[in-house]
Amino acid sequence: MLEFLIAGLLLLIIHFGEPVYYFMYVKGNKLNISPVYSEPPKVSIIIPTYNEGDKIREKIKNVLDSYPNDYMEILVVDSSNDGTDEIVKTMGIPQIRIIKEEKRKGKIFAVKEGIRNAKNNLVIITDADAIWENPLINAVKFLGGEIGAVSCIKSANSETENAYRNFYNVIRLGESAIFATPIFHGEMTAFRKDIINDKDLPNVGADDSTIATLTAIKGFRAICVKDFLAKEIAPKGLDYVSWKMRRGSHLVRHFFRNLSKVLKSNNQYFKKIFVEEFYLHIINPWLLVLGILFLAIGNIEVFSILLILLLISLVSSKTREAIRAWIPNQFFLILAQLFATKGEVLAWKKEKK
Ligand code: GDP
Ligand code: MN
């Protein structure tokens, strides 16, 4: 069973080695761009809402505090049945327009309705449950010239989720410095209507990453910036699992849908980045499962030693969080692939947060 042992070890080395290598590789790149605006440009901020009654007040305050109010309009595109729109109305903010949808169809439809109604070229989409930690100008000031779209880095309310986020924040920033990142965040996705408008967007779940990738395919840069952090609340328990699966499956479908388009485009940098991310999200998780399986078949002693090493590494808090974040996420990504075959989930069941 030596073959199984060797194959198993090799698969595990690649599984853990490739992301570490890619991390080190992109980390060395630093974004070097200058602001294109000397004073705040006018922006249209879209907040799609489905039953956000308990969060919308704080959200709107946060948005108003983040940017000079005379330079913004806020479009709340609402399909709630919990009175979210009423709460917004009673706040009496002149910058806000509420667009009430007749029927709940899913976030992407609300986003496209918002884009159609936006008066300004610079559009920002933001989820109602996301809180911005920095002034919006930190991101918006770059939105011109070769930069077509800008997103944030992210933190969450759990240590484990944050260990995973911190790893990917560094990757997003590194890819942005090289050219563009194919993954954006719904907490803050800013883009230019002269590059992407509602007709460019298919009816899919990953509206944020779709905007990033289409921007890059059109030859513009889609970047995440380090001076703009958004916080999100991760659900707990079973809701956490279904949240991970839904988002994972959106991402899986995003990668499959755009692979051939990216390969046909002619930006060598973005091609490499996209293919690497495709590998990390779609293929690499399987190497972990196969590696463990082969090892167990090949040599139970080596398998046991590795298991013991793994348990020992759980003692140090730093490696513990890294492992606790990484390994479950690999299984979520595999499950997400199975989930993704069921088709696009556009109007999802709301998780408790
Ligand atoms: P997650 O961040 O991927 O967990 O997705 P959320 O459930 O937080 O949804 C992101 C944003 O889209 C939130 O502001 C939701 O209220 C909003 N949203 C989700 N589904 C719909 C919908 O069907 N219609 C509208 N108008 N907004 C929606
Ligand atoms: Mn959310």
Coordinates of C-alpha atoms and ligand atoms in Angstrom, one line a residue:
M1 CA 0.0 0.0 0.0
L2 CA 3.0 2.2 -0.4
E3 CA 1.4 3.9 -3.5
F4 CA -1.5 5.0 -1.4
L5 CA 0.7 6.3 1.3
I6 CA 2.8 8.3 -1.1
A7 CA -0.2 9.6 -3.1
G8 CA -1.9 10.5 0.2
L9 CA 1.1 12.5 1.5
L10 CA 1.5 14.2 -1.9
L11 CA -2.1 15.3 -2.0
L12 CA -1.9 16.7 1.5
I13 CA 1.3 18.5 0.7
I14 CA -0.2 20.1 -2.3
H15 CA -3.5 20.9 -0.5
F16 CA -1.8 22.8 2.3
G17 CA 1.3 24.0 0.3
E18 CA -0.4 25.6 -2.7
P19 CA -2.5 28.2 -0.6
V20 CA 0.5 29.0 1.5
Y21 CA 2.7 29.5 -1.5
Y22 CA 0.0 31.6 -3.2
F23 CA -0.4 33.6 0.0
M24 CA 3.3 34.3 0.2
Y25 CA 3.4 35.1 -3.5
V26 CA 0.6 37.7 -3.6
K27 CA 1.5 39.2 -0.2
G28 CA 4.7 40.7 -1.7
N29 CA 2.7 43.0 -4.0
K30 CA 1.6 46.4 -2.7
L31 CA -1.1 48.5 -4.3
N32 CA 0.4 51.6 -5.7
I33 CA -2.3 53.9 -7.1
S34 CA -3.3 57.5 -6.5
P35 CA -6.7 59.0 -5.8
V36 CA -8.5 60.3 -8.8
Y37 CA -10.7 62.8 -7.0
S38 CA -9.7 65.9 -5.0
E39 CA -13.2 66.3 -3.6
P40 CA -15.9 63.7 -2.9
P41 CA -17.7 62.6 -6.1
K42 CA -21.4 62.1 -6.0
V43 CA -22.4 58.5 -5.3
S44 CA -25.6 56.4 -5.4
I45 CA -25.7 53.9 -2.5
I46 CA -28.0 50.9 -3.0
I47 CA -29.3 49.0 0.1
P48 CA -31.3 45.9 -1.0
T49 CA -33.5 44.9 2.0
Y50 CA -35.5 41.9 2.8
N51 CA -36.9 42.0 6.4
E52 CA -34.1 44.0 7.9
G53 CA -36.4 45.8 10.4
D54 CA -34.0 45.2 13.3
K55 CA -30.9 46.4 11.5
I56 CA -31.9 49.1 9.0
R57 CA -31.9 52.1 11.4
E58 CA -28.3 51.4 12.5
K59 CA -27.3 50.7 8.9
I60 CA -28.6 54.0 7.5
K61 CA -27.0 55.9 10.4
N62 CA -23.7 54.2 9.6
V63 CA -24.0 55.0 5.9
L64 CA -24.9 58.7 6.6
D65 CA -21.9 59.0 8.9
S66 CA -19.5 57.6 6.3
Y67 CA -19.8 60.2 3.5
P68 CA -20.7 63.9 3.1
N69 CA -24.5 63.7 2.9
D70 CA -24.8 66.3 0.1
Y71 CA -22.9 64.0 -2.2
M72 CA -25.0 60.9 -1.8
E73 CA -28.3 59.5 -2.6
I74 CA -29.4 56.3 -0.9
L75 CA -31.8 53.9 -2.6
V76 CA -33.4 51.3 -0.4
V77 CA -34.8 48.7 -2.7
D78 CA -37.2 46.8 -0.4
S79 CA -39.2 43.6 -0.7
S80 CA -39.9 43.2 3.0
N81 CA -43.0 42.2 4.8
D82 CA -41.8 43.3 8.3
G83 CA -42.2 47.0 7.8
T84 CA -38.6 47.8 7.0
D85 CA -39.8 50.5 4.5
E86 CA -42.0 52.1 7.1
I87 CA -39.0 52.4 9.5
V88 CA -37.0 54.0 6.8
K89 CA -39.8 56.5 6.0
T90 CA -40.2 57.6 9.6
M91 CA -36.4 58.4 9.7
G92 CA -37.3 61.2 7.3
I93 CA -33.9 61.4 5.6
P94 CA -34.1 63.6 2.4
Q95 CA -31.3 61.7 0.7
I96 CA -33.2 58.4 0.8
R97 CA -35.5 57.1 -1.9
I98 CA -37.4 53.9 -1.2
I99 CA -38.2 51.6 -4.1
K100 CA -40.8 49.1 -3.1
E101 CA -40.8 45.9 -5.0
E102 CA -44.1 44.2 -5.6
K103 CA -42.8 40.8 -5.0
R104 CA -39.6 39.3 -3.4
K105 CA -37.5 38.0 -6.2
G106 CA -34.0 37.9 -4.8
K107 CA -31.2 40.3 -4.1
I108 CA -30.0 40.5 -7.7
F109 CA -33.3 41.9 -8.9
A110 CA -33.3 44.5 -6.2
V111 CA -29.7 45.4 -7.1
K112 CA -30.5 45.8 -10.8
E113 CA -33.6 47.9 -9.9
G114 CA -31.3 50.1 -7.8
I115 CA -28.8 50.5 -10.6
R116 CA -31.5 51.5 -13.1
N117 CA -32.7 54.2 -10.7
A118 CA -29.3 55.5 -9.6
K119 CA -28.7 59.1 -10.7
N120 CA -24.9 59.0 -10.4
N121 CA -22.2 57.1 -12.3
L122 CA -20.6 55.8 -9.1
V123 CA -22.7 53.2 -7.5
I124 CA -22.2 51.4 -4.2
I125 CA -24.1 48.3 -3.2
T126 CA -24.2 47.4 0.5
D127 CA -25.9 44.7 2.5
A128 CA -28.2 45.9 5.3
D129 CA -26.4 43.7 7.9
A130 CA -22.9 45.1 7.1
I131 CA -21.3 48.0 9.1
W132 CA -18.6 50.1 7.6
E133 CA -15.6 50.9 9.8
N134 CA -14.0 53.6 7.7
P135 CA -15.1 56.7 5.7
L136 CA -16.4 55.7 2.3
I137 CA -14.0 58.1 0.6
N138 CA -11.2 55.7 1.4
A139 CA -12.6 53.4 -1.3
V140 CA -14.4 55.8 -3.6
K141 CA -11.5 58.1 -4.2
F142 CA -9.9 55.4 -6.4
L143 CA -12.9 54.8 -8.6
G144 CA -11.8 56.3 -11.9
G145 CA -9.3 55.8 -14.7
E146 CA -8.0 52.2 -14.8
I147 CA -9.9 51.3 -11.6
G148 CA -13.4 50.1 -12.5
A149 CA -14.6 48.7 -9.2
V150 CA -13.6 48.8 -5.5
S151 CA -14.5 46.6 -2.6
C152 CA -13.6 46.2 1.1
I153 CA -11.8 43.9 3.3
K154 CA -13.9 42.0 5.9
S155 CA -14.1 41.0 9.5
A156 CA -16.7 39.0 11.3
N157 CA -17.9 38.5 14.8
S158 CA -16.2 35.1 15.4
E159 CA -12.5 34.3 15.9
T160 CA -12.6 31.3 13.7
E161 CA -14.4 33.0 10.8
N162 CA -11.9 35.9 11.2
A163 CA -8.9 33.5 10.9
Y164 CA -10.3 32.5 7.5
R165 CA -11.1 36.1 6.6
N166 CA -7.6 37.4 7.5
F167 CA -6.1 34.8 5.2
Y168 CA -8.3 35.8 2.3
N169 CA -8.1 39.6 3.0
V170 CA -4.3 39.4 2.4
I171 CA -5.0 37.4 -0.8
R172 CA -7.7 39.9 -2.0
L173 CA -5.2 42.8 -1.4
G174 CA -2.4 41.1 -3.1
E175 CA -4.4 40.2 -6.2
S176 CA -5.7 43.8 -6.3
A177 CA -2.1 45.0 -6.3
I178 CA -1.2 42.7 -9.2
F179 CA -4.3 43.6 -11.3
A180 CA -7.7 42.6 -10.0
T181 CA -9.5 40.2 -7.7
P182 CA -12.3 38.0 -8.9
I183 CA -14.1 38.0 -5.5
F184 CA -15.8 41.0 -4.1
H185 CA -17.9 41.5 -0.9
G186 CA -21.6 42.4 -0.6
E187 CA -20.7 44.5 2.4
M188 CA -19.3 47.2 0.0
T189 CA -19.2 46.8 -3.8
A190 CA -18.5 50.1 -5.6
F191 CA -18.4 50.3 -9.4
R192 CA -18.9 52.6 -12.3
K193 CA -22.1 52.5 -14.4
D194 CA -20.2 53.5 -17.5
I195 CA -18.4 50.1 -17.2
I196 CA -21.1 47.8 -15.7
N197 CA -24.8 48.4 -15.8
D198 CA -27.8 46.4 -14.9
K199 CA -28.0 44.7 -18.3
D200 CA -24.5 43.3 -17.9
L201 CA -25.6 41.4 -14.8
P202 CA -27.0 37.9 -15.1
N203 CA -29.6 36.8 -12.5
V204 CA -27.2 35.1 -10.1
G205 CA -26.4 35.0 -6.4
A206 CA -22.9 36.3 -6.4
D207 CA -23.7 39.8 -7.6
D208 CA -20.6 41.2 -5.9
S209 CA -18.0 38.8 -7.4
T210 CA -19.8 39.0 -10.8
I211 CA -19.3 42.8 -10.8
A212 CA -15.6 42.3 -10.0
T213 CA -15.0 39.7 -12.6
L214 CA -16.9 41.4 -15.4
T215 CA -15.0 44.6 -14.7
A216 CA -11.7 42.8 -15.1
I217 CA -12.9 41.0 -18.2
K218 CA -13.7 44.5 -19.7
G219 CA -10.0 45.4 -19.0
F220 CA -10.5 47.6 -15.9
R221 CA -9.1 46.8 -12.4
A222 CA -11.4 45.5 -9.7
I223 CA -9.6 46.0 -6.4
C224 CA -10.1 45.6 -2.6
V225 CA -8.5 48.3 -0.5
K226 CA -7.0 47.9 2.9
D227 CA -8.2 51.2 4.4
F228 CA -11.8 50.2 4.0
L229 CA -13.0 47.5 6.4
A230 CA -16.6 46.2 6.7
K231 CA -17.9 44.1 9.6
E232 CA -20.5 41.4 9.2
I233 CA -22.4 39.2 11.5
A234 CA -22.0 35.5 11.0
P235 CA -25.0 33.4 12.0
K236 CA -24.5 30.6 14.6
G237 CA -25.2 26.9 14.7
L238 CA -27.1 25.3 11.8
D239 CA -27.8 28.7 10.3
Y240 CA -24.0 29.1 10.0
V241 CA -23.8 25.9 7.9
S242 CA -26.6 26.9 5.6
W243 CA -25.1 30.4 5.2
K244 CA -21.7 29.0 4.3
M245 CA -23.3 26.5 1.8
R246 CA -25.4 29.1 0.1
R247 CA -22.6 31.6 -0.3
G248 CA -20.2 28.8 -1.3
S249 CA -22.6 27.6 -4.0
H250 CA -23.0 31.1 -5.3
L251 CA -19.2 31.3 -5.6
V252 CA -18.9 27.8 -7.2
R253 CA -21.4 28.8 -9.8
H254 CA -19.6 32.1 -10.3
F255 CA -16.3 30.3 -11.0
F256 CA -17.8 27.8 -13.5
R257 CA -19.8 30.5 -15.3
N258 CA -16.9 32.8 -15.9
L259 CA -14.0 30.5 -16.4
S260 CA -14.2 30.3 -20.2
K261 CA -14.9 34.1 -20.5
V262 CA -11.8 34.9 -18.5
L263 CA -9.7 32.5 -20.5
K264 CA -10.8 34.1 -23.7
S265 CA -10.0 37.6 -22.4
N266 CA -6.5 38.9 -22.9
N267 CA -5.3 40.0 -19.5
Q268 CA -2.6 37.5 -18.5
Y269 CA -2.4 38.7 -14.9
F270 CA -6.2 38.3 -14.3
K271 CA -6.2 34.9 -16.1
K272 CA -3.7 33.5 -13.7
I273 CA -5.4 35.0 -10.7
F274 CA -8.8 33.6 -11.7
V275 CA -7.4 30.1 -12.5
E276 CA -5.7 30.1 -9.1
E277 CA -8.9 31.1 -7.3
F278 CA -10.8 28.5 -9.3
Y279 CA -8.3 25.9 -8.2
L280 CA -8.4 27.0 -4.5
H281 CA -12.2 27.0 -4.3
I282 CA -13.1 24.1 -6.6
I283 CA -10.3 21.6 -6.8
N284 CA -8.1 22.0 -3.7
P285 CA -10.8 21.0 -1.2
W286 CA -11.0 17.6 -2.8
L287 CA -7.3 17.0 -2.3
L288 CA -7.8 17.2 1.4
V289 CA -10.5 14.5 1.4
L290 CA -8.6 12.2 -1.0
G291 CA -5.4 12.8 0.8
I292 CA -6.9 11.7 4.1
L293 CA -8.6 8.7 2.5
F294 CA -5.4 7.5 0.7
L295 CA -3.4 7.9 3.9
A296 CA -5.8 5.9 5.9
I297 CA -5.8 3.1 3.3
G298 CA -2.1 3.3 2.7
N299 CA -0.6 3.4 6.2
I300 CA -2.6 3.6 9.3
E301 CA 0.5 4.4 11.4
V302 CA 1.5 7.4 9.4
F303 CA -2.2 8.5 9.3
S304 CA -2.3 8.2 13.1
I305 CA 1.0 10.2 13.6
L306 CA -0.4 13.0 11.4
L307 CA -3.6 12.9 13.4
I308 CA -1.7 13.3 16.6
L309 CA 0.4 16.1 15.1
L310 CA -2.9 17.8 14.1
L311 CA -4.3 17.4 17.7
I312 CA -1.0 18.8 19.1
S313 CA -1.2 21.8 16.8
L314 CA -4.7 22.5 18.2
V315 CA -3.0 23.4 21.6
S316 CA -1.5 26.7 20.3
S317 CA -4.2 29.2 19.9
K318 CA -2.8 30.7 16.7
T319 CA -2.5 27.4 14.8
R320 CA -5.8 26.2 16.4
E321 CA -7.8 29.1 14.9
A322 CA -6.1 28.6 11.5
I323 CA -6.9 24.9 11.4
R324 CA -10.4 25.4 12.8
A325 CA -11.1 27.9 10.1
W326 CA -9.4 26.1 7.2
I327 CA -10.5 22.5 7.5
P328 CA -14.3 22.9 8.0
N329 CA -14.3 25.5 5.1
Q330 CA -12.8 22.8 2.8
F331 CA -15.8 20.6 3.6
F332 CA -18.2 23.4 3.1
L333 CA -16.7 24.1 -0.3
I334 CA -17.2 20.5 -1.3
L335 CA -20.8 20.5 0.0
A336 CA -21.3 23.8 -1.8
Q337 CA -20.4 22.1 -5.1
L338 CA -23.1 19.5 -4.6
F339 CA -25.5 22.2 -3.5
A340 CA -24.6 24.3 -6.6
T341 CA -25.8 21.6 -9.0
K342 CA -29.4 22.3 -7.8
G343 CA -29.2 25.6 -9.6
E344 CA -29.2 29.3 -8.6
V345 CA -30.8 30.1 -5.2
L346 CA -32.0 33.7 -5.6
A347 CA -34.5 34.3 -2.9
W348 CA -32.9 32.5 0.1
K349 CA -34.3 31.8 3.5
K350 CA -33.0 34.3 5.9
E351 CA -30.6 33.0 8.5
K352 CA -30.9 34.3 12.1
K353 CA -28.1 36.8 13.0
Ligands
GDP1 P1 -25.5 37.2 2.9 O1 -24.8 38.4 3.3 O2 -25.0 36.5 1.7 O3 -25.8 36.3 4.1 O4 -26.9 37.6 2.4 P2 -28.1 38.5 3.2 O5 -29.2 37.5 3.5 O6 -27.4 39.3 4.3 O7 -28.5 39.4 2.0 C1 -27.7 40.5 1.5 C2 -28.6 41.7 1.4 O8 -29.6 41.5 0.4 C3 -29.3 42.1 2.7 O9 -29.4 43.5 2.8 C4 -30.7 41.5 2.4 O10 -31.7 42.2 3.2 C5 -30.9 41.7 0.9 N1 -31.8 40.8 0.3 C6 -31.7 39.4 0.3 N2 -32.7 38.9 -0.4 C7 -33.4 39.9 -0.9 C8 -34.6 40.0 -1.8 O11 -35.1 39.0 -2.2 N3 -35.0 41.3 -2.1 C9 -34.4 42.4 -1.6 N4 -34.9 43.6 -2.0 N5 -33.3 42.3 -0.8 C10 -32.8 41.1 -0.5
MN2 MN -25.3 39.4 4.9

